[in-house]
Amino acid sequence: RLQRLRARLLKSNNVFGKSLLALLSRDRIDEDVWDEVEETLLMADLGTEPTMELVDRLRDRVKVEGTQDPEQVRSLLREELLAMVDPSMDRRLEASRKGDRPAITMVVGVNGVGKTTTVGKLARVLVAEDRKVVLGAADTFRAAAAEQLATWGARVGVDTVRSDKDGADPASVAYEAVAEGIRQEADVVLVDTAGRLQNKANLMDELGKIKRVIEKQGEVDEVLLVLDATTGQNGLTQAKVFAEVVDVTGIVLTKLDGTAKGGIVVAIQRQLGVPVKLVGLGEGADDLAPFSAEGFVDALLA
Ligand code: GDP
């Protein structure tokens, strides 16, 4: 399965890696080449600052080592990219009981980024690891969202706590989900939330209230922000808004299968100082993978 995921990640991103490697394999690495490298990195959404930094460092190192050997340049590029993705970040998910209660995870993000799908896939991963999971459908704004989540729950074999009424109080659904998780002695409760971003004050109110109400029963251990990799810099703007509203502990980058803009990983982590923990690589139930800095860079340069 890992092989398959790696192959898909590779297929989606290697445009970027291939062109970088091709550029750096030219007979003469001159200023024109560096300009093109810069352009390629910018097109991949690495962001202006990280791009300039990476190119400066790489250019310096190539000069200092006095090398034009493609293999050596490639390995310098790998090192510099890896440093940018930051392998030292802790990407583990909270997935074990905290004393006498489940770990509590809120999943947040704008509508359409793949939030509900991510909750479903994540539940499946956790169940496959023999963990007991309860889902909470606190996106009560769209009836279809709760329905969609419950469908995932049934598919994966876990209970979904939801309200019968449209427009029910999201915080009370979240509260009930955690209570159910406690009753079932679950390992993890995953709470799906609404993502209406047209008004930051509303969003802040709603997510803040969900969090406060959950915390009557236990800390929120993880807040996963779901972002759509295909939206590029737009995703960055969303990320900033959410980060101002809740303490994001990890990023899930979805739809990485549909873009060559994998550089956004670096841009987002830099911006928020929060690690990408999971990546979505398709619409299927198995298409969620833990993010690994090494795996990512190797896939880029494969
Ligand atoms: P939500 O509104 O944020 O809850 O978004 P949904 O979970 O309903 O997903 C929106 C659409 O994106 C659906 O058609 C999903 O199948 C699709 N989707 C979610 N994750 C991925 C992914 O990693 N790759 C691709 N290609 N599609 C995805």
Short mmCIF file of C-alpha atoms and ligand atoms in Angstrom, two decimals:
data_model
loop_
_atom_site.label_atom_id
_atom_site.label_comp_id
_atom_site.label_asym_id
_atom_site.label_seq_id
_atom_site.Cartn_x
_atom_site.Cartn_y
_atom_site.Cartn_z
CA ARG A 1 0.00 0.00 0.00
CA LEU A 2 2.83 2.38 0.87
CA GLN A 3 4.40 1.57 -2.48
CA ARG A 4 1.18 2.48 -4.23
CA LEU A 5 0.89 5.76 -2.35
CA ARG A 6 4.48 6.61 -3.05
CA ALA A 7 3.97 5.87 -6.73
CA ARG A 8 0.99 8.19 -6.81
CA LEU A 9 2.73 10.97 -4.94
CA LEU A 10 5.60 10.61 -7.35
CA LYS A 11 3.33 10.81 -10.34
CA SER A 12 1.73 13.97 -9.08
CA ASN A 13 4.84 15.84 -8.15
CA ASN A 14 7.68 14.70 -10.29
CA VAL A 15 7.07 17.41 -12.86
CA PHE A 16 8.66 19.68 -10.32
CA GLY A 17 11.44 17.32 -9.27
CA LYS A 18 12.20 16.28 -12.84
CA SER A 19 12.54 19.82 -14.09
CA LEU A 20 14.75 20.75 -11.16
CA LEU A 21 17.01 17.80 -11.76
CA ALA A 22 17.09 18.47 -15.50
CA LEU A 23 18.09 22.08 -14.88
CA LEU A 24 20.84 21.11 -12.49
CA SER A 25 22.19 18.48 -14.86
CA ARG A 26 23.05 21.00 -17.55
CA ASP A 27 26.66 21.15 -18.67
CA ARG A 28 27.06 24.57 -17.23
CA ILE A 29 25.24 25.71 -14.13
CA ASP A 30 25.17 29.46 -14.62
CA GLU A 31 22.97 32.33 -13.48
CA ASP A 32 20.35 31.46 -16.10
CA VAL A 33 20.02 28.01 -14.57
CA TRP A 34 19.58 29.47 -11.09
CA ASP A 35 16.88 31.79 -12.43
CA GLU A 36 15.05 28.82 -13.88
CA VAL A 37 15.43 26.84 -10.66
CA GLU A 38 13.92 29.79 -8.84
CA GLU A 39 11.02 29.91 -11.27
CA THR A 40 10.36 26.18 -10.89
CA LEU A 41 10.28 26.42 -7.11
CA LEU A 42 7.93 29.41 -7.24
CA MET A 43 5.61 27.56 -9.62
CA ALA A 44 5.49 24.69 -7.17
CA ASP A 45 4.20 27.15 -4.54
CA LEU A 46 7.25 26.96 -2.31
CA GLY A 47 6.77 30.67 -1.59
CA THR A 48 9.08 33.59 -2.34
CA GLU A 49 11.15 33.64 0.80
CA PRO A 50 11.84 29.90 1.04
CA THR A 51 12.63 29.85 -2.69
CA MET A 52 15.20 32.62 -2.44
CA GLU A 53 16.70 31.07 0.63
CA LEU A 54 16.96 27.64 -0.96
CA VAL A 55 18.48 28.93 -4.19
CA ASP A 56 20.98 31.11 -2.34
CA ARG A 57 22.11 28.24 -0.15
CA LEU A 58 22.30 25.79 -3.01
CA ARG A 59 24.16 28.23 -5.23
CA ASP A 60 26.67 28.91 -2.45
CA ARG A 61 27.22 25.25 -1.74
CA VAL A 62 27.64 24.39 -5.41
CA LYS A 63 30.22 27.18 -5.61
CA VAL A 64 32.05 26.19 -2.43
CA GLU A 65 32.19 22.54 -3.45
CA GLY A 66 33.22 23.68 -6.94
CA THR A 67 31.12 20.92 -8.42
CA GLN A 68 29.14 20.56 -11.60
CA ASP A 69 28.67 16.85 -11.12
CA PRO A 70 24.93 16.17 -11.46
CA GLU A 71 24.96 13.45 -8.80
CA GLN A 72 26.60 15.71 -6.28
CA VAL A 73 24.39 18.67 -7.13
CA ARG A 74 21.40 16.37 -6.80
CA SER A 75 22.44 15.31 -3.35
CA LEU A 76 22.97 18.94 -2.30
CA LEU A 77 19.51 19.76 -3.63
CA ARG A 78 18.05 16.86 -1.67
CA GLU A 79 19.70 18.06 1.53
CA GLU A 80 18.49 21.62 1.09
CA LEU A 81 14.93 20.59 0.22
CA LEU A 82 14.84 18.26 3.19
CA ALA A 83 16.00 21.04 5.50
CA MET A 84 13.15 23.17 4.15
CA VAL A 85 10.55 20.48 4.85
CA ASP A 86 12.08 20.14 8.33
CA PRO A 87 12.40 16.46 9.30
CA SER A 88 12.71 17.41 12.98
CA MET A 89 9.03 18.38 13.35
CA ASP A 90 6.93 16.00 15.45
CA ARG A 91 4.27 14.62 13.12
CA ARG A 92 2.69 12.03 15.41
CA LEU A 93 -1.04 12.17 15.91
CA GLU A 94 -2.72 12.05 19.29
CA ALA A 95 -4.39 8.65 19.07
CA SER A 96 -4.24 7.12 22.54
CA ARG A 97 -6.46 7.54 25.57
CA LYS A 98 -5.57 10.32 27.97
CA GLY A 99 -6.03 8.76 31.38
CA ASP A 100 -9.70 7.89 31.64
CA ARG A 101 -10.88 9.62 28.50
CA PRO A 102 -10.36 9.38 24.74
CA ALA A 103 -7.95 11.63 22.88
CA ILE A 104 -10.02 14.44 21.40
CA THR A 105 -9.37 15.72 17.89
CA MET A 106 -11.15 18.60 16.21
CA VAL A 107 -10.95 18.73 12.43
CA VAL A 108 -11.33 22.21 10.97
CA GLY A 109 -11.14 23.80 7.53
CA VAL A 110 -13.13 25.57 4.85
CA ASN A 111 -15.99 23.73 3.10
CA GLY A 112 -14.90 21.64 0.18
CA VAL A 113 -11.28 21.13 1.19
CA GLY A 114 -11.95 17.47 2.05
CA LYS A 115 -12.60 17.70 5.78
CA THR A 116 -15.32 15.09 6.08
CA THR A 117 -13.52 12.71 3.75
CA THR A 118 -10.38 13.13 5.84
CA VAL A 119 -12.24 12.33 9.06
CA GLY A 120 -13.61 9.16 7.42
CA LYS A 121 -10.22 8.07 6.10
CA LEU A 122 -8.53 8.84 9.40
CA ALA A 123 -11.12 6.81 11.29
CA ARG A 124 -10.35 3.93 8.97
CA VAL A 125 -6.61 4.19 9.60
CA LEU A 126 -7.18 4.28 13.37
CA VAL A 127 -9.58 1.33 13.30
CA ALA A 128 -7.03 -0.64 11.27
CA GLU A 129 -4.62 0.03 14.15
CA ASP A 130 -7.18 -1.52 16.51
CA ARG A 131 -8.22 1.75 18.03
CA LYS A 132 -11.76 2.45 19.06
CA VAL A 133 -13.11 5.60 17.43
CA VAL A 134 -16.25 7.73 17.76
CA LEU A 135 -17.14 10.41 15.22
CA GLY A 136 -18.95 13.67 15.93
CA ALA A 137 -20.81 15.47 13.13
CA ALA A 138 -20.56 19.04 14.42
CA ASP A 139 -20.95 20.43 10.91
CA THR A 140 -24.66 20.92 11.51
CA PHE A 141 -24.95 23.70 8.98
CA ARG A 142 -25.21 21.33 6.05
CA ALA A 143 -27.42 18.30 6.66
CA ALA A 144 -25.55 16.52 3.88
CA ALA A 145 -22.31 16.81 5.84
CA ALA A 146 -23.64 14.79 8.80
CA GLU A 147 -25.10 12.26 6.41
CA GLN A 148 -21.78 11.95 4.59
CA LEU A 149 -19.90 11.48 7.85
CA ALA A 150 -22.36 8.87 9.11
CA THR A 151 -21.90 6.99 5.84
CA TRP A 152 -18.15 6.94 6.43
CA GLY A 153 -18.73 5.83 10.00
CA ALA A 154 -20.93 2.93 8.90
CA ARG A 155 -18.39 1.94 6.28
CA VAL A 156 -15.55 1.94 8.78
CA GLY A 157 -17.66 0.39 11.55
CA VAL A 158 -17.67 3.22 14.10
CA ASP A 159 -20.51 5.24 15.61
CA THR A 160 -21.29 8.75 14.44
CA VAL A 161 -22.93 11.14 16.86
CA ARG A 162 -25.15 13.60 15.02
CA SER A 163 -28.25 15.68 15.48
CA ASP A 164 -31.60 14.88 13.82
CA LYS A 165 -32.33 18.55 13.38
CA ASP A 166 -30.86 20.79 10.73
CA GLY A 167 -28.99 23.71 12.20
CA ALA A 168 -28.62 22.13 15.64
CA ASP A 169 -26.00 23.60 17.96
CA PRO A 170 -22.63 22.29 16.75
CA ALA A 171 -21.12 22.60 20.22
CA SER A 172 -23.78 20.37 21.74
CA VAL A 173 -23.19 17.71 19.08
CA ALA A 174 -19.45 17.91 19.83
CA TYR A 175 -20.20 17.57 23.55
CA GLU A 176 -22.38 14.50 22.93
CA ALA A 177 -19.73 12.93 20.72
CA VAL A 178 -17.12 13.23 23.45
CA ALA A 179 -19.59 11.92 26.03
CA GLU A 180 -20.28 8.94 23.78
CA GLY A 181 -16.54 8.39 23.36
CA ILE A 182 -16.17 8.35 27.13
CA ARG A 183 -19.07 5.88 27.50
CA GLN A 184 -17.61 3.58 24.84
CA GLU A 185 -14.12 3.87 26.34
CA ALA A 186 -12.94 4.93 22.91
CA ASP A 187 -9.33 5.77 22.14
CA VAL A 188 -10.13 8.74 19.92
CA VAL A 189 -13.06 11.05 19.25
CA LEU A 190 -12.88 12.85 15.91
CA VAL A 191 -15.08 15.94 15.68
CA ASP A 192 -15.90 17.26 12.21
CA THR A 193 -16.73 20.99 12.22
CA ALA A 194 -18.38 23.49 9.89
CA GLY A 195 -16.17 25.63 7.69
CA ARG A 196 -17.99 28.74 6.75
CA LEU A 197 -15.31 31.30 6.27
CA GLN A 198 -17.32 34.24 4.98
CA ASN A 199 -17.14 35.79 8.40
CA LYS A 200 -14.16 35.39 10.66
CA ALA A 201 -16.02 36.51 13.75
CA ASN A 202 -18.65 33.79 13.26
CA LEU A 203 -16.07 31.15 12.66
CA MET A 204 -14.20 32.22 15.76
CA ASP A 205 -17.41 32.13 17.78
CA GLU A 206 -18.40 28.72 16.53
CA LEU A 207 -15.03 26.97 16.81
CA GLY A 208 -14.31 28.68 20.12
CA LYS A 209 -17.64 27.55 21.52
CA ILE A 210 -17.18 23.96 20.32
CA LYS A 211 -13.80 23.89 21.99
CA ARG A 212 -15.03 25.38 25.26
CA VAL A 213 -17.95 22.98 25.45
CA ILE A 214 -15.78 19.96 24.66
CA GLU A 215 -13.38 21.07 27.38
CA LYS A 216 -16.01 20.51 30.04
CA GLN A 217 -15.06 16.86 29.58
CA GLY A 218 -11.40 17.03 28.61
CA GLU A 219 -8.78 19.01 26.74
CA VAL A 220 -8.85 19.13 22.98
CA ASP A 221 -5.63 17.25 22.25
CA GLU A 222 -5.37 17.88 18.56
CA VAL A 223 -6.73 20.44 16.12
CA LEU A 224 -6.14 19.33 12.56
CA LEU A 225 -6.49 22.01 9.90
CA VAL A 226 -7.43 20.56 6.52
CA LEU A 227 -6.15 22.47 3.47
CA ASP A 228 -6.60 21.77 -0.22
CA ALA A 229 -3.16 21.65 -1.90
CA THR A 230 -4.62 22.70 -5.24
CA THR A 231 -5.67 26.12 -3.94
CA GLY A 232 -2.08 27.25 -3.54
CA GLN A 233 -1.59 30.62 -1.91
CA ASN A 234 -5.32 30.80 -1.16
CA GLY A 235 -4.83 27.90 1.20
CA LEU A 236 -2.19 29.91 2.98
CA THR A 237 -4.60 32.75 3.58
CA GLN A 238 -7.18 30.31 4.98
CA ALA A 239 -4.54 28.74 7.17
CA LYS A 240 -3.71 32.08 8.72
CA VAL A 241 -7.33 32.83 9.56
CA PHE A 242 -7.85 29.45 11.23
CA ALA A 243 -4.59 29.70 13.11
CA GLU A 244 -5.79 32.97 14.61
CA VAL A 245 -9.00 31.31 15.77
CA VAL A 246 -7.78 27.96 17.14
CA ASP A 247 -4.47 26.45 18.20
CA VAL A 248 -3.77 24.30 15.19
CA THR A 249 -1.57 21.31 16.05
CA GLY A 250 -1.26 19.76 12.61
CA ILE A 251 -2.05 20.24 8.94
CA VAL A 252 -3.73 17.75 6.64
CA LEU A 253 -2.92 18.60 3.04
CA THR A 254 -5.54 17.07 0.74
CA LYS A 255 -5.69 16.60 -3.03
CA LEU A 256 -1.95 16.36 -3.35
CA ASP A 257 -2.74 13.81 -6.07
CA GLY A 258 -4.14 16.57 -8.25
CA THR A 259 -1.32 19.08 -8.19
CA ALA A 260 2.32 19.64 -8.93
CA LYS A 261 2.37 22.30 -6.26
CA GLY A 262 3.79 20.23 -3.46
CA GLY A 263 5.99 23.15 -2.42
CA ILE A 264 3.00 24.45 -0.50
CA VAL A 265 4.00 22.02 2.27
CA VAL A 266 7.03 24.18 2.99
CA ALA A 267 5.15 27.45 2.68
CA ILE A 268 2.42 26.37 5.11
CA GLN A 269 4.72 24.91 7.71
CA ARG A 270 6.81 28.07 7.64
CA GLN A 271 3.83 30.31 7.92
CA LEU A 272 2.20 28.51 10.82
CA GLY A 273 5.13 26.77 12.47
CA VAL A 274 2.92 23.68 12.51
CA PRO A 275 3.81 20.36 10.84
CA VAL A 276 1.98 18.75 7.96
CA LYS A 277 0.95 15.45 9.58
CA LEU A 278 -1.15 13.77 6.91
CA VAL A 279 -1.63 14.01 3.17
CA GLY A 280 -4.67 13.14 1.08
CA LEU A 281 -3.78 11.40 -2.15
CA GLY A 282 -7.17 10.64 -3.65
CA GLU A 283 -10.86 10.20 -2.97
CA GLY A 284 -10.68 6.56 -1.92
CA ALA A 285 -10.79 5.24 1.62
CA ASP A 286 -7.12 4.24 1.55
CA ASP A 287 -5.86 7.50 0.15
CA LEU A 288 -4.57 9.09 3.32
CA ALA A 289 -0.93 8.78 4.32
CA PRO A 290 1.23 10.01 7.16
CA PHE A 291 3.52 12.74 5.91
CA SER A 292 7.21 12.01 5.97
CA ALA A 293 9.74 14.69 5.10
CA GLU A 294 12.20 12.16 3.67
CA GLY A 295 9.53 10.30 1.72
CA PHE A 296 8.22 13.54 0.31
CA VAL A 297 11.58 14.85 -0.85
CA ASP A 298 12.59 11.48 -2.27
CA ALA A 299 9.32 11.28 -4.19
CA LEU A 300 9.94 14.75 -5.56
CA LEU A 301 13.39 13.83 -6.77
CA ALA A 302 12.72 10.28 -7.85
P1 GDP B 1 -15.55 19.12 3.22
O1 GDP B 1 -16.61 20.05 2.71
O2 GDP B 1 -14.32 19.87 3.59
O3 GDP B 1 -16.01 18.20 4.28
O4 GDP B 1 -15.10 18.27 1.93
P2 GDP B 1 -15.45 16.77 1.53
O5 GDP B 1 -14.85 15.81 2.46
O6 GDP B 1 -16.92 16.67 1.27
O7 GDP B 1 -14.64 16.64 0.15
C1 GDP B 1 -14.87 17.49 -0.97
C2 GDP B 1 -14.46 16.74 -2.24
O8 GDP B 1 -13.04 16.55 -2.26
C3 GDP B 1 -15.06 15.34 -2.34
O9 GDP B 1 -15.44 15.11 -3.67
C4 GDP B 1 -13.90 14.42 -1.95
O10 GDP B 1 -14.01 13.15 -2.52
C5 GDP B 1 -12.72 15.18 -2.50
N1 GDP B 1 -11.46 14.85 -1.81
C6 GDP B 1 -11.20 14.83 -0.49
N2 GDP B 1 -9.90 14.51 -0.25
C7 GDP B 1 -9.31 14.32 -1.47
C8 GDP B 1 -7.98 13.97 -1.90
O11 GDP B 1 -7.03 13.80 -1.13
N3 GDP B 1 -7.78 13.89 -3.25
C9 GDP B 1 -8.79 14.10 -4.15
N4 GDP B 1 -8.50 14.00 -5.43
N5 GDP B 1 -10.04 14.43 -3.77
C10 GDP B 1 -10.31 14.54 -2.45
#
